[in-house]
């Protein structure tokens, strides 16, 4: 059991599984361009790098390619219209959030996903009204791994960073939490690359299955 006064979650790959709808959007885009779809496992690995990583792999181009910006914009527009079809919280997350509500413990989100895409997916999942705060790149001057998103989430929850736990599936989530002075949990169930070990991020704890998070936090 880890005592805390508030939780901060990364979004994609930690709180919710957005991979199915990213794959759906990319499939539709690649069909337009008559290109093959990469393996789903490879697409999942790119989600932590956002649309830039997904488009780079799918079209085998770098961000400085003359067609990159247009392809990325096209992908994002398709995704915007399919962002809450199969996306859902990871197993055990709904129960964890319900336990937080029962205990009066606030939780928030610190994500590098822009508000334009974050707000509608959280609204569709019924999470927007229950989160104490949602911090997107639109709300800060520097994104993770900078500590600013975590510090802002703590401020909105009314707690000190030392009372918070930052949970994320990427090294930058852990670094952001550590630099803010929060404790951290590495989400090993998220979008890690092949061979990547969440334990290498030196978080305070590493959890490999989302259903193990609630027992760790509450000893249930």
PDB file of C-alpha atoms in Angstrom, residues 14-210:
ATOM      1  CA  UNK A  14      -2.048   4.199 -18.971  1.00  0.00           C
ATOM      2  CA  UNK A  15      -5.604   5.231 -18.127  1.00  0.00           C
ATOM      3  CA  UNK A  16      -7.276   4.259 -21.404  1.00  0.00           C
ATOM      4  CA  UNK A  17      -6.471   1.962 -24.313  1.00  0.00           C
ATOM      5  CA  UNK A  18      -6.703   4.185 -27.383  1.00  0.00           C
ATOM      6  CA  UNK A  19      -4.828   1.795 -29.673  1.00  0.00           C
ATOM      7  CA  UNK A  20      -7.923   0.302 -31.371  1.00  0.00           C
ATOM      8  CA  UNK A  21      -9.075   3.693 -32.626  1.00  0.00           C
ATOM      9  CA  UNK A  22      -5.592   4.805 -33.662  1.00  0.00           C
ATOM     10  CA  UNK A  23      -5.331   1.587 -35.663  1.00  0.00           C
ATOM     11  CA  UNK A  24      -8.801   2.194 -37.120  1.00  0.00           C
ATOM     12  CA  UNK A  25      -7.860   5.716 -38.233  1.00  0.00           C
ATOM     13  CA  UNK A  26      -4.566   4.590 -39.718  1.00  0.00           C
ATOM     14  CA  UNK A  27      -6.262   1.724 -41.555  1.00  0.00           C
ATOM     15  CA  UNK A  28      -8.698   4.153 -43.172  1.00  0.00           C
ATOM     16  CA  UNK A  29      -5.899   6.506 -44.161  1.00  0.00           C
ATOM     17  CA  UNK A  30      -3.694   3.787 -45.620  1.00  0.00           C
ATOM     18  CA  UNK A  31      -6.623   2.424 -47.608  1.00  0.00           C
ATOM     19  CA  UNK A  32      -6.945   5.852 -49.220  1.00  0.00           C
ATOM     20  CA  UNK A  33      -3.301   5.727 -50.203  1.00  0.00           C
ATOM     21  CA  UNK A  34      -3.337   2.019 -51.104  1.00  0.00           C
ATOM     22  CA  UNK A  35      -0.577   1.222 -48.644  1.00  0.00           C
ATOM     23  CA  UNK A  36      -0.270  -1.862 -46.389  1.00  0.00           C
ATOM     24  CA  UNK A  37      -1.038  -1.616 -42.686  1.00  0.00           C
ATOM     25  CA  UNK A  38       1.882  -2.225 -40.293  1.00  0.00           C
ATOM     26  CA  UNK A  39       1.423  -4.893 -37.640  1.00  0.00           C
ATOM     27  CA  UNK A  40      -0.872  -3.778 -34.821  1.00  0.00           C
ATOM     28  CA  UNK A  41       1.890  -4.395 -32.273  1.00  0.00           C
ATOM     29  CA  UNK A  42       4.136  -1.908 -34.071  1.00  0.00           C
ATOM     30  CA  UNK A  43       1.414   0.739 -34.206  1.00  0.00           C
ATOM     31  CA  UNK A  44       0.796   0.351 -30.460  1.00  0.00           C
ATOM     32  CA  UNK A  45       4.476   1.019 -29.814  1.00  0.00           C
ATOM     33  CA  UNK A  46       4.282   4.277 -31.772  1.00  0.00           C
ATOM     34  CA  UNK A  47       1.270   5.702 -29.937  1.00  0.00           C
ATOM     35  CA  UNK A  48       3.414   7.135 -27.140  1.00  0.00           C
ATOM     36  CA  UNK A  49       5.165   9.210 -29.806  1.00  0.00           C
ATOM     37  CA  UNK A  50       1.831  10.592 -30.972  1.00  0.00           C
ATOM     38  CA  UNK A  51       0.637  11.097 -34.511  1.00  0.00           C
ATOM     39  CA  UNK A  52       4.156  11.931 -35.683  1.00  0.00           C
ATOM     40  CA  UNK A  53       5.450   8.498 -34.716  1.00  0.00           C
ATOM     41  CA  UNK A  54       2.470   6.694 -36.208  1.00  0.00           C
ATOM     42  CA  UNK A  55       2.647   8.513 -39.549  1.00  0.00           C
ATOM     43  CA  UNK A  56       6.420   8.182 -39.765  1.00  0.00           C
ATOM     44  CA  UNK A  57       6.279   4.403 -39.460  1.00  0.00           C
ATOM     45  CA  UNK A  58       3.211   3.896 -41.644  1.00  0.00           C
ATOM     46  CA  UNK A  59       4.556   5.938 -44.556  1.00  0.00           C
ATOM     47  CA  UNK A  60       8.262   5.297 -43.914  1.00  0.00           C
ATOM     48  CA  UNK A  61       9.075   9.019 -43.928  1.00  0.00           C
ATOM     49  CA  UNK A  62      10.731  11.439 -41.520  1.00  0.00           C
ATOM     50  CA  UNK A  63       9.069  14.606 -40.196  1.00  0.00           C
ATOM     51  CA  UNK A  64      11.171  16.704 -42.571  1.00  0.00           C
ATOM     52  CA  UNK A  65       9.685  14.949 -45.616  1.00  0.00           C
ATOM     53  CA  UNK A  66       7.696  17.419 -47.785  1.00  0.00           C
ATOM     54  CA  UNK A  67       4.521  15.301 -47.512  1.00  0.00           C
ATOM     55  CA  UNK A  68       4.758  14.622 -43.789  1.00  0.00           C
ATOM     56  CA  UNK A  69       2.734  17.595 -42.524  1.00  0.00           C
ATOM     57  CA  UNK A  70      -0.149  16.926 -44.908  1.00  0.00           C
ATOM     58  CA  UNK A  71      -0.235  13.207 -44.091  1.00  0.00           C
ATOM     59  CA  UNK A  72      -0.150  13.907 -40.378  1.00  0.00           C
ATOM     60  CA  UNK A  73      -3.004  16.411 -40.664  1.00  0.00           C
ATOM     61  CA  UNK A  74      -5.014  13.911 -42.684  1.00  0.00           C
ATOM     62  CA  UNK A  75      -4.436  11.194 -40.089  1.00  0.00           C
ATOM     63  CA  UNK A  76      -5.441  13.462 -37.208  1.00  0.00           C
ATOM     64  CA  UNK A  77      -8.636  14.508 -38.961  1.00  0.00           C
ATOM     65  CA  UNK A  78      -9.612  10.876 -39.527  1.00  0.00           C
ATOM     66  CA  UNK A  79      -8.751  10.035 -35.925  1.00  0.00           C
ATOM     67  CA  UNK A  80     -10.830  12.948 -34.638  1.00  0.00           C
ATOM     68  CA  UNK A  81     -13.937  11.397 -36.183  1.00  0.00           C
ATOM     69  CA  UNK A  82     -13.202   7.895 -34.819  1.00  0.00           C
ATOM     70  CA  UNK A  83     -11.564   8.573 -31.450  1.00  0.00           C
ATOM     71  CA  UNK A  84     -14.149   6.966 -29.187  1.00  0.00           C
ATOM     72  CA  UNK A  85     -15.332   3.912 -31.105  1.00  0.00           C
ATOM     73  CA  UNK A  86     -13.441   1.140 -29.309  1.00  0.00           C
ATOM     74  CA  UNK A  87     -11.327   3.159 -26.870  1.00  0.00           C
ATOM     75  CA  UNK A  88     -11.940   2.111 -23.258  1.00  0.00           C
ATOM     76  CA  UNK A  89     -10.300   2.225 -19.824  1.00  0.00           C
ATOM     77  CA  UNK A  90      -7.802  -0.537 -19.175  1.00  0.00           C
ATOM     78  CA  UNK A  91      -8.974  -3.447 -17.033  1.00  0.00           C
ATOM     79  CA  UNK A  92      -9.359  -2.486 -13.392  1.00  0.00           C
ATOM     80  CA  UNK A  93      -9.169   1.263 -13.993  1.00  0.00           C
ATOM     81  CA  UNK A  94     -12.910   1.914 -13.610  1.00  0.00           C
ATOM     82  CA  UNK A  95     -12.864   0.079 -10.281  1.00  0.00           C
ATOM     83  CA  UNK A  96      -9.811   2.029  -9.147  1.00  0.00           C
ATOM     84  CA  UNK A  97     -11.415   5.373  -9.972  1.00  0.00           C
ATOM     85  CA  UNK A  98     -14.590   4.316  -8.165  1.00  0.00           C
ATOM     86  CA  UNK A  99     -12.512   3.484  -5.091  1.00  0.00           C
ATOM     87  CA  UNK A 100     -10.882   6.913  -5.284  1.00  0.00           C
ATOM     88  CA  UNK A 101     -14.322   8.515  -5.354  1.00  0.00           C
ATOM     89  CA  UNK A 102     -15.467   6.445  -2.380  1.00  0.00           C
ATOM     90  CA  UNK A 103     -12.420   7.517  -0.383  1.00  0.00           C
ATOM     91  CA  UNK A 104     -12.615  11.157  -1.495  1.00  0.00           C
ATOM     92  CA  UNK A 105      -9.237  10.997  -3.229  1.00  0.00           C
ATOM     93  CA  UNK A 106      -8.884  13.303  -6.254  1.00  0.00           C
ATOM     94  CA  UNK A 107      -7.368  12.098  -9.499  1.00  0.00           C
ATOM     95  CA  UNK A 108      -6.258  13.962 -12.574  1.00  0.00           C
ATOM     96  CA  UNK A 109      -4.707  13.501 -15.999  1.00  0.00           C
ATOM     97  CA  UNK A 110      -1.442  14.920 -17.342  1.00  0.00           C
ATOM     98  CA  UNK A 111      -1.129  14.118 -21.028  1.00  0.00           C
ATOM     99  CA  UNK A 112       0.799  15.274 -24.075  1.00  0.00           C
ATOM    100  CA  UNK A 113      -2.368  14.695 -26.134  1.00  0.00           C
ATOM    101  CA  UNK A 114      -3.899  18.022 -27.271  1.00  0.00           C
ATOM    102  CA  UNK A 115      -7.202  19.107 -25.735  1.00  0.00           C
ATOM    103  CA  UNK A 116      -8.975  18.845 -29.113  1.00  0.00           C
ATOM    104  CA  UNK A 117      -8.635  15.056 -28.946  1.00  0.00           C
ATOM    105  CA  UNK A 118      -8.560  14.582 -25.176  1.00  0.00           C
ATOM    106  CA  UNK A 119     -11.825  16.341 -24.330  1.00  0.00           C
ATOM    107  CA  UNK A 120     -14.171  14.373 -26.632  1.00  0.00           C
ATOM    108  CA  UNK A 121     -12.747  10.966 -25.768  1.00  0.00           C
ATOM    109  CA  UNK A 122     -12.989  11.638 -22.029  1.00  0.00           C
ATOM    110  CA  UNK A 123     -16.503  12.981 -22.525  1.00  0.00           C
ATOM    111  CA  UNK A 124     -17.509   9.843 -24.412  1.00  0.00           C
ATOM    112  CA  UNK A 125     -16.099   7.614 -21.668  1.00  0.00           C
ATOM    113  CA  UNK A 126     -17.756   9.584 -18.870  1.00  0.00           C
ATOM    114  CA  UNK A 127     -14.405  10.514 -17.342  1.00  0.00           C
ATOM    115  CA  UNK A 128     -14.325  14.245 -18.015  1.00  0.00           C
ATOM    116  CA  UNK A 129     -16.751  15.103 -15.226  1.00  0.00           C
ATOM    117  CA  UNK A 130     -15.055  12.898 -12.633  1.00  0.00           C
ATOM    118  CA  UNK A 131     -11.448  13.981 -13.190  1.00  0.00           C
ATOM    119  CA  UNK A 132     -10.361  16.748 -10.843  1.00  0.00           C
ATOM    120  CA  UNK A 133      -8.110  18.186 -13.549  1.00  0.00           C
ATOM    121  CA  UNK A 134      -7.060  17.446 -17.121  1.00  0.00           C
ATOM    122  CA  UNK A 135      -3.738  18.985 -18.132  1.00  0.00           C
ATOM    123  CA  UNK A 136      -2.953  19.016 -21.866  1.00  0.00           C
ATOM    124  CA  UNK A 137      -0.215  20.769 -23.857  1.00  0.00           C
ATOM    125  CA  UNK A 138      -2.733  23.592 -24.373  1.00  0.00           C
ATOM    126  CA  UNK A 139      -2.566  24.381 -20.646  1.00  0.00           C
ATOM    127  CA  UNK A 140       1.201  24.518 -20.050  1.00  0.00           C
ATOM    128  CA  UNK A 141       4.295  26.138 -21.509  1.00  0.00           C
ATOM    129  CA  UNK A 142       6.273  22.869 -21.467  1.00  0.00           C
ATOM    130  CA  UNK A 143       5.065  19.271 -21.793  1.00  0.00           C
ATOM    131  CA  UNK A 144       6.313  16.072 -20.154  1.00  0.00           C
ATOM    132  CA  UNK A 145       9.095  15.254 -19.314  1.00  0.00           C
ATOM    133  CA  UNK A 146       9.035  18.808 -17.952  1.00  0.00           C
ATOM    134  CA  UNK A 147       7.513  18.836 -14.440  1.00  0.00           C
ATOM    135  CA  UNK A 148       5.035  21.622 -15.245  1.00  0.00           C
ATOM    136  CA  UNK A 149       2.058  19.353 -16.148  1.00  0.00           C
ATOM    137  CA  UNK A 150       2.421  17.388 -12.912  1.00  0.00           C
ATOM    138  CA  UNK A 151       2.845  20.544 -10.846  1.00  0.00           C
ATOM    139  CA  UNK A 152      -0.267  22.074 -12.413  1.00  0.00           C
ATOM    140  CA  UNK A 153      -2.287  18.908 -11.781  1.00  0.00           C
ATOM    141  CA  UNK A 154      -1.208  18.948  -8.136  1.00  0.00           C
ATOM    142  CA  UNK A 155      -2.143  22.607  -7.838  1.00  0.00           C
ATOM    143  CA  UNK A 156      -5.614  21.932  -9.239  1.00  0.00           C
ATOM    144  CA  UNK A 157      -6.076  18.990  -6.855  1.00  0.00           C
ATOM    145  CA  UNK A 158      -4.986  21.169  -3.937  1.00  0.00           C
ATOM    146  CA  UNK A 159      -2.164  18.886  -2.834  1.00  0.00           C
ATOM    147  CA  UNK A 160       1.616  19.098  -2.601  1.00  0.00           C
ATOM    148  CA  UNK A 161       3.583  17.183  -5.255  1.00  0.00           C
ATOM    149  CA  UNK A 162       5.052  15.010  -2.497  1.00  0.00           C
ATOM    150  CA  UNK A 163       1.500  13.815  -1.761  1.00  0.00           C
ATOM    151  CA  UNK A 164       0.844  12.747  -5.362  1.00  0.00           C
ATOM    152  CA  UNK A 165       1.644   9.664  -7.407  1.00  0.00           C
ATOM    153  CA  UNK A 166       2.274  10.021 -11.138  1.00  0.00           C
ATOM    154  CA  UNK A 167       1.430   6.907 -13.169  1.00  0.00           C
ATOM    155  CA  UNK A 168       2.584   6.503 -16.762  1.00  0.00           C
ATOM    156  CA  UNK A 169       3.697   4.100 -19.479  1.00  0.00           C
ATOM    157  CA  UNK A 170       6.621   6.139 -20.809  1.00  0.00           C
ATOM    158  CA  UNK A 171       9.933   7.227 -19.346  1.00  0.00           C
ATOM    159  CA  UNK A 172       8.935  10.883 -19.776  1.00  0.00           C
ATOM    160  CA  UNK A 173       5.939  10.357 -17.456  1.00  0.00           C
ATOM    161  CA  UNK A 174       8.191   9.062 -14.717  1.00  0.00           C
ATOM    162  CA  UNK A 175      10.757  11.802 -15.271  1.00  0.00           C
ATOM    163  CA  UNK A 176       8.052  14.474 -15.162  1.00  0.00           C
ATOM    164  CA  UNK A 177       6.743  13.126 -11.872  1.00  0.00           C
ATOM    165  CA  UNK A 178      10.179  12.793 -10.338  1.00  0.00           C
ATOM    166  CA  UNK A 179      11.213  16.304 -11.349  1.00  0.00           C
ATOM    167  CA  UNK A 180       8.002  17.640  -9.805  1.00  0.00           C
ATOM    168  CA  UNK A 181       8.729  15.872  -6.525  1.00  0.00           C
ATOM    169  CA  UNK A 182       5.960  13.269  -6.830  1.00  0.00           C
ATOM    170  CA  UNK A 183       6.264   9.546  -6.369  1.00  0.00           C
ATOM    171  CA  UNK A 184       5.896   7.489  -9.523  1.00  0.00           C
ATOM    172  CA  UNK A 185       4.533   4.192 -10.812  1.00  0.00           C
ATOM    173  CA  UNK A 186       5.617   2.776 -14.169  1.00  0.00           C
ATOM    174  CA  UNK A 187       2.675   1.326 -16.102  1.00  0.00           C
ATOM    175  CA  UNK A 188       4.166  -1.758 -17.701  1.00  0.00           C
ATOM    176  CA  UNK A 189       0.851  -2.619 -19.371  1.00  0.00           C
ATOM    177  CA  UNK A 190       1.108   0.356 -21.737  1.00  0.00           C
ATOM    178  CA  UNK A 191       2.627   1.051 -25.125  1.00  0.00           C
ATOM    179  CA  UNK A 192       6.212  -0.032 -24.553  1.00  0.00           C
ATOM    180  CA  UNK A 193       8.556  -0.842 -27.405  1.00  0.00           C
ATOM    181  CA  UNK A 194       9.813  -4.419 -27.904  1.00  0.00           C
ATOM    182  CA  UNK A 195      12.521  -5.139 -25.366  1.00  0.00           C
ATOM    183  CA  UNK A 196      11.796  -2.003 -23.357  1.00  0.00           C
ATOM    184  CA  UNK A 197      11.595  -2.595 -19.609  1.00  0.00           C
ATOM    185  CA  UNK A 198       9.484  -0.258 -17.490  1.00  0.00           C
ATOM    186  CA  UNK A 199      11.606  -1.191 -14.475  1.00  0.00           C
ATOM    187  CA  UNK A 200      14.543   0.603 -16.118  1.00  0.00           C
ATOM    188  CA  UNK A 201      12.806   3.959 -15.596  1.00  0.00           C
ATOM    189  CA  UNK A 202      13.557   3.797 -11.845  1.00  0.00           C
ATOM    190  CA  UNK A 203      10.028   4.607 -10.730  1.00  0.00           C
ATOM    191  CA  UNK A 204       9.060   4.015  -7.110  1.00  0.00           C
ATOM    192  CA  UNK A 205       7.098   0.978  -8.279  1.00  0.00           C
ATOM    193  CA  UNK A 206       6.488  -0.912 -11.508  1.00  0.00           C
ATOM    194  CA  UNK A 207       3.159  -2.583 -12.251  1.00  0.00           C
ATOM    195  CA  UNK A 208       2.896  -4.919 -15.229  1.00  0.00           C
ATOM    196  CA  UNK A 209      -0.878  -5.428 -15.274  1.00  0.00           C
ATOM    197  CA  UNK A 210      -3.457  -2.665 -14.839  1.00  0.00           C
TER     198      UNK A 210
END
